[in-house]
Coordinates of N, CA and C in Angstrom, one line a residue:
F156 N 0.8 -1.2 0.0 CA 0.0 0.0 0.0 C 0.9 1.3 0.0
D157 N 2.1 1.1 0.3 CA 3.0 2.3 0.2 C 3.1 2.8 -1.2
M158 N 3.2 1.9 -2.2 CA 3.3 2.3 -3.6 C 2.0 3.1 -4.0
L159 N 0.9 2.7 -3.4 CA -0.4 3.5 -3.7 C -0.3 4.9 -3.1
R160 N 0.2 5.0 -1.8 CA 0.3 6.3 -1.2 C 1.3 7.2 -1.9
E161 N 2.4 6.6 -2.4 CA 3.4 7.3 -3.1 C 3.0 7.7 -4.5
G162 N 1.9 7.2 -5.0 CA 1.4 7.5 -6.4 C 2.0 6.7 -7.5
R163 N 2.7 5.6 -7.1 CA 3.3 4.7 -8.1 C 2.2 3.7 -8.6
L164 N 1.1 3.6 -7.9 CA 0.0 2.8 -8.3 C -1.3 3.7 -8.2
D165 N -2.2 3.5 -9.1 CA -3.5 4.2 -9.1 C -4.5 3.5 -8.2
M166 N -4.5 2.2 -8.1 CA -5.4 1.5 -7.2 C -4.9 0.1 -7.0
V167 N -5.4 -0.5 -5.9 CA -5.0 -1.9 -5.6 C -6.4 -2.6 -5.4
V168 N -6.5 -3.8 -6.0 CA -7.7 -4.6 -5.8 C -7.2 -5.8 -5.0
G169 N -7.9 -6.0 -3.8 CA -7.5 -7.1 -3.0 C -8.2 -7.0 -1.6
R170 N -7.7 -7.7 -0.7 CA -8.2 -7.8 0.7 C -8.1 -6.4 1.3
M171 N -9.0 -6.1 2.2 CA -9.0 -4.8 2.9 C -7.8 -4.9 3.9
P172 N -6.9 -3.9 3.9 CA -5.8 -4.0 4.8 C -6.3 -3.6 6.2
E173 N -5.4 -3.9 7.2 CA -5.7 -3.5 8.6 C -5.9 -1.9 8.6
A174 N -6.6 -1.5 9.6 CA -6.9 0.0 9.8 C -5.7 0.9 9.7
E175 N -4.6 0.5 10.3 CA -3.4 1.4 10.3 C -2.8 1.5 8.9
A176 N -3.0 0.5 8.1 CA -2.5 0.6 6.7 C -3.4 1.4 5.8
L177 N -4.6 1.7 6.2 CA -5.5 2.5 5.4 C -5.4 4.0 5.5
S178 N -4.5 4.5 6.3 CA -4.3 5.9 6.5 C -3.9 6.6 5.2
G179 N -4.7 7.5 4.8 CA -4.5 8.3 3.5 C -5.2 7.6 2.3
L180 N -5.9 6.4 2.6 CA -6.4 5.7 1.5 C -8.0 5.5 1.7
T181 N -8.6 5.2 0.6 CA -10.1 4.8 0.7 C -10.2 3.4 0.3
F182 N -11.3 2.7 0.7 CA -11.5 1.3 0.4 C -13.0 1.2 0.0
Q183 N -13.2 0.6 -1.2 CA -14.6 0.4 -1.6 C -14.7 -1.2 -1.7
Q184 N -15.6 -1.7 -0.9 CA -15.8 -3.2 -0.9 C -16.5 -3.6 -2.2
L185 N -16.0 -4.8 -2.7 CA -16.6 -5.4 -3.8 C -17.4 -6.7 -3.3
Y186 N -16.8 -7.4 -2.4 CA -17.5 -8.6 -1.9 C -16.7 -9.1 -0.7
V187 N -17.3 -10.1 0.0 CA -16.6 -10.7 1.2 C -16.2 -12.1 0.7
E188 N -14.9 -12.4 1.1 CA -14.3 -13.6 0.7 C -13.7 -14.3 1.9
D189 N -13.8 -15.6 2.0 CA -13.3 -16.3 3.1 C -11.9 -16.9 2.8
V190 N -11.2 -17.1 3.9 CA -9.9 -17.8 3.8 C -10.3 -19.3 4.1
V191 N -9.9 -20.2 3.3 CA -10.2 -21.6 3.4 C -9.0 -22.4 3.8
L192 N -9.3 -23.6 4.4 CA -8.3 -24.6 4.6 C -8.4 -25.6 3.5
V193 N -7.4 -25.8 2.7 CA -7.5 -26.7 1.6 C -6.5 -27.9 1.8
V194 N -6.9 -29.0 1.2 CA -6.1 -30.2 1.3 C -6.3 -31.0 0.0
R195 N -5.6 -32.1 -0.2 CA -5.7 -32.9 -1.4 C -7.0 -33.8 -1.2
P196 N -7.5 -34.2 -2.3 CA -8.6 -35.2 -2.2 C -8.2 -36.4 -1.5
G197 N -9.0 -36.9 -0.6 CA -8.6 -38.1 0.2 C -7.8 -37.9 1.4
H198 N -7.5 -36.6 1.7 CA -6.8 -36.3 2.9 C -7.6 -36.8 4.2
P199 N -6.9 -37.2 5.2 CA -7.6 -37.6 6.4 C -8.6 -36.6 7.0
L200 N -8.3 -35.3 6.9 CA -9.2 -34.3 7.4 C -10.6 -34.3 6.7
T201 N -10.6 -34.8 5.5 CA -11.9 -34.8 4.8 C -12.9 -35.8 5.4
R202 N -12.4 -36.7 6.2 CA -13.3 -37.7 6.8 C -13.5 -37.5 8.3
T203 N -13.2 -36.3 8.8 CA -13.4 -36.1 10.3 C -14.5 -35.1 10.5
V204 N -15.1 -35.3 11.7 CA -16.3 -34.5 12.0 C -15.8 -33.1 12.6
R205 N -14.7 -33.1 13.3 CA -14.2 -31.9 13.9 C -12.8 -31.6 13.4
P206 N -12.7 -31.1 12.2 CA -11.4 -30.8 11.6 C -10.5 -29.8 12.3
A207 N -11.2 -28.8 12.9 CA -10.4 -27.8 13.6 C -9.6 -28.3 14.7
A208 N -10.1 -29.4 15.4 CA -9.4 -30.0 16.5 C -8.2 -30.8 16.0
Q209 N -8.1 -31.1 14.7 CA -7.0 -31.9 14.3 C -6.0 -31.2 13.4
I210 N -6.2 -29.9 13.2 CA -5.3 -29.2 12.3 C -3.8 -29.3 12.7
A211 N -3.6 -29.3 14.0 CA -2.2 -29.4 14.6 C -1.6 -30.7 14.2
D212 N -2.3 -31.7 13.8 CA -1.7 -33.0 13.4 C -1.1 -33.0 12.1
Y213 N -1.2 -31.9 11.3 CA -0.7 -31.9 10.0 C 0.2 -30.7 9.8
P214 N 1.2 -30.8 8.9 CA 2.1 -29.6 8.6 C 1.3 -28.5 7.9
L215 N 1.6 -27.3 8.3 CA 0.8 -26.1 7.8 C 1.6 -25.4 6.7
L216 N 0.8 -25.0 5.7 CA 1.2 -24.0 4.7 C 0.5 -22.7 5.0
L217 N 1.2 -21.7 5.4 CA 0.6 -20.5 5.8 C 0.9 -19.3 4.9
P218 N 0.1 -18.3 4.9 CA 0.5 -17.1 4.1 C 1.7 -16.4 4.7
P219 N 2.6 -15.8 3.9 CA 3.8 -15.2 4.4 C 3.4 -13.9 5.3
G220 N 4.4 -13.5 6.0 CA 4.2 -12.3 6.9 C 3.7 -11.1 6.2
G221 N 4.0 -10.8 5.0 CA 3.5 -9.6 4.3 C 2.1 -9.7 3.7
A222 N 1.6 -10.9 3.7 CA 0.2 -11.1 3.1 C -0.9 -10.6 4.1
V223 N -1.8 -9.9 3.5 CA -2.9 -9.3 4.3 C -3.7 -10.4 5.1
I224 N -3.8 -11.6 4.5 CA -4.5 -12.7 5.2 C -3.7 -13.4 6.3
R225 N -2.5 -13.0 6.4 CA -1.6 -13.7 7.5 C -2.2 -13.5 8.9
K226 N -2.6 -12.2 9.2 CA -3.1 -11.9 10.5 C -4.5 -12.6 10.8
I227 N -5.3 -12.7 9.7 CA -6.5 -13.4 9.8 C -6.3 -14.9 10.2
V228 N -5.4 -15.5 9.5 CA -5.1 -16.9 9.8 C -4.5 -17.1 11.2
L229 N -3.6 -16.3 11.6 CA -3.0 -16.4 12.9 C -4.1 -16.2 14.0
R230 N -5.0 -15.2 13.8 CA -6.1 -15.0 14.8 C -7.0 -16.3 14.9
Y231 N -7.3 -16.9 13.7 CA -8.1 -18.1 13.7 C -7.3 -19.2 14.5
L232 N -6.1 -19.4 14.2 CA -5.3 -20.5 14.8 C -5.3 -20.2 16.3
E233 N -5.1 -19.0 16.7 CA -5.1 -18.7 18.2 C -6.5 -19.0 18.8
S234 N -7.5 -18.7 18.0 CA -8.9 -19.0 18.6 C -9.2 -20.4 18.8
I235 N -8.5 -21.3 18.1 CA -8.7 -22.7 18.3 C -7.6 -23.4 19.1
G236 N -6.8 -22.5 19.8 CA -5.8 -23.0 20.8 C -4.4 -23.3 20.2
L237 N -4.1 -22.7 19.0 CA -2.8 -22.9 18.4 C -2.1 -21.6 18.2
P238 N -1.8 -20.9 19.3 CA -1.2 -19.5 19.1 C 0.2 -19.6 18.7
E239 N 0.9 -20.7 18.8 CA 2.3 -20.8 18.4 C 2.5 -21.5 17.1
A240 N 1.4 -21.8 16.4 CA 1.5 -22.5 15.1 C 2.4 -21.9 14.1
E241 N 3.2 -22.7 13.5 CA 4.1 -22.2 12.5 C 4.0 -23.0 11.2
G242 N 4.2 -22.4 10.1 CA 4.1 -23.1 8.8 C 5.4 -23.8 8.5
A243 N 5.2 -24.9 7.9 CA 6.4 -25.6 7.3 C 6.9 -24.8 6.1
F244 N 6.0 -24.2 5.4 CA 6.3 -23.3 4.3 C 5.3 -22.1 4.4
E245 N 5.7 -21.0 3.8 CA 4.8 -19.9 3.7 C 4.6 -19.4 2.2
T246 N 3.4 -19.3 1.8 CA 3.1 -18.9 0.4 C 1.7 -18.6 0.2
V247 N 1.4 -17.7 -0.8 CA 0.1 -17.5 -1.4 C 0.1 -17.8 -2.9
S248 N 1.2 -18.4 -3.3 CA 1.4 -18.8 -4.7 C 0.6 -20.1 -5.0
L249 N -0.3 -19.9 -6.0 CA -1.1 -21.1 -6.4 C -0.3 -22.2 -6.9
T250 N 0.6 -21.9 -7.7 CA 1.5 -23.0 -8.3 C 2.2 -23.8 -7.3
F251 N 2.9 -23.1 -6.4 CA 3.6 -23.8 -5.3 C 2.7 -24.5 -4.3
G252 N 1.7 -23.8 -3.8 CA 0.8 -24.3 -2.8 C 0.0 -25.5 -3.3
R253 N -0.5 -25.4 -4.5 CA -1.2 -26.6 -5.1 C -0.4 -27.8 -5.2
K254 N 0.8 -27.7 -5.7 CA 1.7 -28.8 -5.9 C 2.1 -29.5 -4.5
V255 N 2.4 -28.6 -3.6 CA 2.8 -29.2 -2.3 C 1.6 -29.9 -1.6
V256 N 0.5 -29.3 -1.6 CA -0.7 -29.9 -1.0 C -1.1 -31.1 -1.7
Q257 N -1.1 -31.1 -3.0 CA -1.6 -32.3 -3.7 C -0.6 -33.5 -3.5
Q258 N 0.6 -33.3 -3.1 CA 1.6 -34.4 -3.0 C 1.9 -34.7 -1.5
S259 N 1.1 -34.2 -0.6 CA 1.4 -34.4 0.8 C 0.2 -34.3 1.7
D260 N 0.4 -34.4 3.0 CA -0.7 -34.2 3.9 C -0.7 -32.8 4.5
M261 N 0.0 -31.9 3.8 CA 0.0 -30.5 4.3 C -1.4 -29.9 4.2
V262 N -1.7 -28.9 5.0 CA -3.0 -28.2 5.0 C -2.6 -26.7 4.7
W263 N -3.4 -26.1 3.8 CA -3.0 -24.7 3.4 C -4.2 -23.8 3.6
F264 N -3.9 -22.7 4.4 CA -4.8 -21.6 4.5 C -4.6 -20.6 3.4
I265 N -5.6 -20.3 2.6 CA -5.5 -19.5 1.4 C -6.8 -18.8 1.1
S266 N -6.9 -17.7 0.5 CA -8.1 -17.1 0.1 C -8.8 -17.9 -0.9
R267 N -10.1 -18.1 -0.7 CA -10.9 -18.9 -1.6 C -10.7 -18.6 -3.1
G268 N -10.7 -17.3 -3.4 CA -10.5 -16.9 -4.8 C -9.2 -17.4 -5.5
V269 N -8.2 -17.6 -4.7 CA -6.9 -18.1 -5.3 C -7.1 -19.6 -5.7
V270 N -7.9 -20.3 -5.0 CA -8.0 -21.8 -5.3 C -9.4 -22.1 -5.9
A271 N -10.2 -21.1 -6.3 CA -11.6 -21.4 -6.7 C -11.6 -22.4 -7.8
D272 N -10.8 -22.3 -8.8 CA -10.8 -23.3 -10.0 C -10.5 -24.7 -9.5
E273 N -9.5 -24.8 -8.6 CA -9.1 -26.1 -8.1 C -10.2 -26.7 -7.2
L274 N -10.9 -25.9 -6.5 CA -12.0 -26.4 -5.7 C -13.2 -26.9 -6.6
A275 N -13.4 -26.1 -7.6 CA -14.5 -26.4 -8.6 C -14.2 -27.7 -9.3
N276 N -12.9 -27.9 -9.7 CA -12.6 -29.2 -10.5 C -12.2 -30.3 -9.6
G277 N -12.2 -30.1 -8.3 CA -11.9 -31.2 -7.4 C -10.4 -31.6 -7.2
T278 N -9.5 -30.8 -7.7 CA -8.1 -31.1 -7.5 C -7.6 -30.7 -6.1
L279 N -8.4 -29.8 -5.4 CA -8.2 -29.5 -4.0 C -9.6 -29.5 -3.4
V280 N -9.6 -29.8 -2.1 CA -10.8 -29.8 -1.3 C -10.7 -28.9 -0.1
D281 N -11.8 -28.1 0.1 CA -11.8 -27.2 1.3 C -12.4 -27.9 2.5
I282 N -11.8 -27.7 3.6 CA -12.2 -28.3 4.9 C -13.1 -27.3 5.5
P283 N -14.4 -27.7 5.8 CA -15.3 -26.7 6.5 C -14.9 -26.3 7.9
L284 N -14.6 -25.0 8.0 CA -14.2 -24.4 9.3 C -15.2 -23.3 9.5
V285 N -16.1 -23.4 10.5 CA -17.1 -22.4 10.7 C -16.5 -21.3 11.6
S286 N -16.1 -20.2 11.1 CA -15.6 -19.1 11.9 C -15.7 -17.8 11.1
K287 N -16.3 -16.8 11.7 CA -16.4 -15.5 11.1 C -15.0 -14.8 11.0
L288 N -14.0 -15.3 11.8 CA -12.7 -14.8 11.7 C -12.0 -15.0 10.4
L289 N -12.5 -16.0 9.6 CA -11.9 -16.3 8.3 C -12.4 -15.5 7.1
A290 N -13.4 -14.7 7.3 CA -14.0 -13.9 6.2 C -13.5 -12.4 6.3
G291 N -13.5 -11.8 5.1 CA -13.0 -10.4 5.1 C -13.4 -9.8 3.8
P292 N -13.5 -8.5 3.8 CA -13.8 -7.8 2.6 C -12.7 -7.7 1.6
V293 N -13.1 -7.8 0.3 CA -12.2 -7.6 -0.8 C -12.7 -6.4 -1.6
G294 N -11.8 -5.6 -2.0 CA -12.3 -4.4 -2.8 C -11.2 -3.6 -3.4
I295 N -11.5 -2.3 -3.6 CA -10.6 -1.4 -4.3 C -10.0 -0.4 -3.3
S296 N -8.7 -0.3 -3.2 CA -8.1 0.8 -2.4 C -7.5 1.8 -3.3
Q297 N -7.7 3.1 -3.0 CA -7.1 4.2 -3.7 C -6.6 5.2 -2.8
K298 N -5.8 6.1 -3.3 CA -5.3 7.2 -2.5 C -6.5 8.2 -2.3
E299 N -6.7 8.8 -1.1 CA -7.8 9.7 -0.8 C -7.8 10.9 -1.8
S300 N -6.6 11.4 -2.1 CA -6.5 12.6 -2.9 C -6.5 12.4 -4.4
V301 N -6.7 11.2 -4.8 CA -6.6 10.9 -6.3 C -7.8 11.6 -7.0
P302 N -7.5 12.4 -8.1 CA -8.6 13.0 -8.8 C -9.4 12.0 -9.6
P303 N -10.7 12.2 -9.8 CA -11.5 11.2 -10.5 C -11.0 11.2 -12.0
S304 N -11.2 10.0 -12.6 CA -10.9 9.9 -14.1 C -12.0 8.9 -14.7
L305 N -12.2 9.2 -16.0 CA -13.2 8.3 -16.7 C -12.7 6.9 -16.8
E306 N -11.4 6.7 -17.0 CA -10.8 5.4 -17.1 C -10.9 4.6 -15.8
R307 N -10.6 5.3 -14.7 CA -10.6 4.6 -13.4 C -12.1 4.3 -13.1
A308 N -13.0 5.2 -13.4 CA -14.4 4.9 -13.1 C -14.9 3.7 -13.9
A309 N -14.4 3.6 -15.2 CA -14.8 2.5 -16.0 C -14.3 1.2 -15.5
L310 N -13.0 1.2 -15.0 CA -12.4 0.0 -14.5 C -13.1 -0.4 -13.2
I311 N -13.5 0.5 -12.3 CA -14.2 0.2 -11.1 C -15.6 -0.4 -11.4
A312 N -16.3 0.2 -12.4 CA -17.6 -0.4 -12.8 C -17.4 -1.8 -13.3
A313 N -16.4 -2.0 -14.1 CA -16.1 -3.4 -14.6 C -15.8 -4.4 -13.5
L314 N -15.0 -3.9 -12.5 CA -14.7 -4.8 -11.3 C -16.0 -5.1 -10.5
R315 N -16.9 -4.1 -10.4 CA -18.1 -4.3 -9.7 C -19.0 -5.4 -10.4
D316 N -19.0 -5.2 -11.8 CA -19.8 -6.2 -12.6 C -19.3 -7.6 -12.4
V317 N -18.0 -7.7 -12.4 CA -17.3 -9.1 -12.3 C -17.7 -9.6 -10.9
A318 N -17.6 -8.8 -9.9 CA -17.9 -9.2 -8.5 C -19.3 -9.7 -8.4
V319 N -20.3 -9.0 -9.0 CA -21.7 -9.4 -8.9 C -21.8 -10.7 -9.7
G320 N -21.1 -10.8 -10.9 CA -21.2 -12.1 -11.6 C -20.6 -13.3 -10.9
Q321 N -19.5 -13.0 -10.2 CA -19.0 -14.1 -9.3 C -19.9 -14.5 -8.2
Q322 N -20.6 -13.5 -7.6 CA -21.5 -13.8 -6.6 C -22.6 -14.8 -7.1
N323 N -23.1 -14.6 -8.3 CA -24.1 -15.4 -8.9 C -23.7 -16.8 -9.3
H324 N -22.4 -17.0 -9.4 CA -21.8 -18.3 -9.8 C -21.0 -18.9 -8.7
D325 N -21.0 -18.4 -7.5 CA -20.2 -18.9 -6.4 C -20.6 -20.3 -6.0
T326 N -19.7 -21.2 -5.8 CA -20.0 -22.5 -5.4 C -19.5 -22.8 -4.0
S327 N -19.3 -21.7 -3.2 CA -18.9 -21.9 -1.8 C -19.9 -22.5 -1.0
P328 N -19.6 -23.1 0.2 CA -20.5 -23.7 1.1 C -21.6 -22.7 1.6
T329 N -21.3 -21.4 1.5 CA -22.2 -20.4 2.0 C -23.3 -20.1 1.0
G330 N -23.3 -20.9 -0.1 CA -24.4 -20.7 -1.1 C -24.3 -19.5 -1.9
G331 N -23.1 -19.0 -2.0 CA -22.8 -17.8 -2.9 C -23.3 -16.5 -2.3
Q332 N -23.6 -16.5 -1.0 CA -24.1 -15.2 -0.4 C -22.9 -14.4 0.0
R333 N -22.7 -13.3 -0.8 CA -21.6 -12.4 -0.5 C -22.2 -11.0 -0.4
D334 N -21.7 -10.2 0.4 CA -22.1 -8.8 0.6 C -21.4 -8.0 -0.4
T335 N -22.2 -7.4 -1.4 CA -21.5 -6.6 -2.4 C -21.8 -5.2 -2.2
Q336 N -22.2 -4.7 -1.0 CA -22.4 -3.3 -0.8 C -21.1 -2.7 -0.5
P337 N -20.8 -1.5 -1.0 CA -19.5 -0.9 -0.7 C -19.4 -0.5 0.7
A338 N -18.2 -0.6 1.2 CA -17.9 -0.3 2.6 C -17.8 1.2 2.7
A339 N -18.0 1.7 3.9 CA -17.8 3.2 4.1 C -16.4 3.6 3.9
K340 N -16.2 4.8 3.3 CA -14.9 5.2 3.1 C -14.2 5.8 4.3

């Protein structure tokens, strides 16, 4: 978000940053997305009734320290009694994460959107974890003082259209219910 503040970027589309990182920026919510725990098909966690209680039994693939979802995942792990949990690897890279998870018993915390195609085609499976801690807004961040432009407005309109289209085709366990109302600036 520093590049946004410095004017090197016009906008950033992604997870809403923590409040302290929003200083001097605006955020317009497109939708709410959850962080999911994904595993390979046939993983032992796919056959358990209380998967959260068994997460510590498997090596973790966590988001790296600079990732916006890192704090979300750490808060969730703390809430289930794993405040000292560490990842065997850290990544938000689909290519790396998919390969490692598909070839091992590792469990990966990642934003649903990153692995949406893999979940849809069954090459990865999400483990149901019921927690509001794992959901968060995704949207558009801009510098507060940025002057309006037709190009930026057109891009934002297109992003909103895509977000609404995704909401209508969402295959998540929540039944595709996403809040697409913009957040307060």
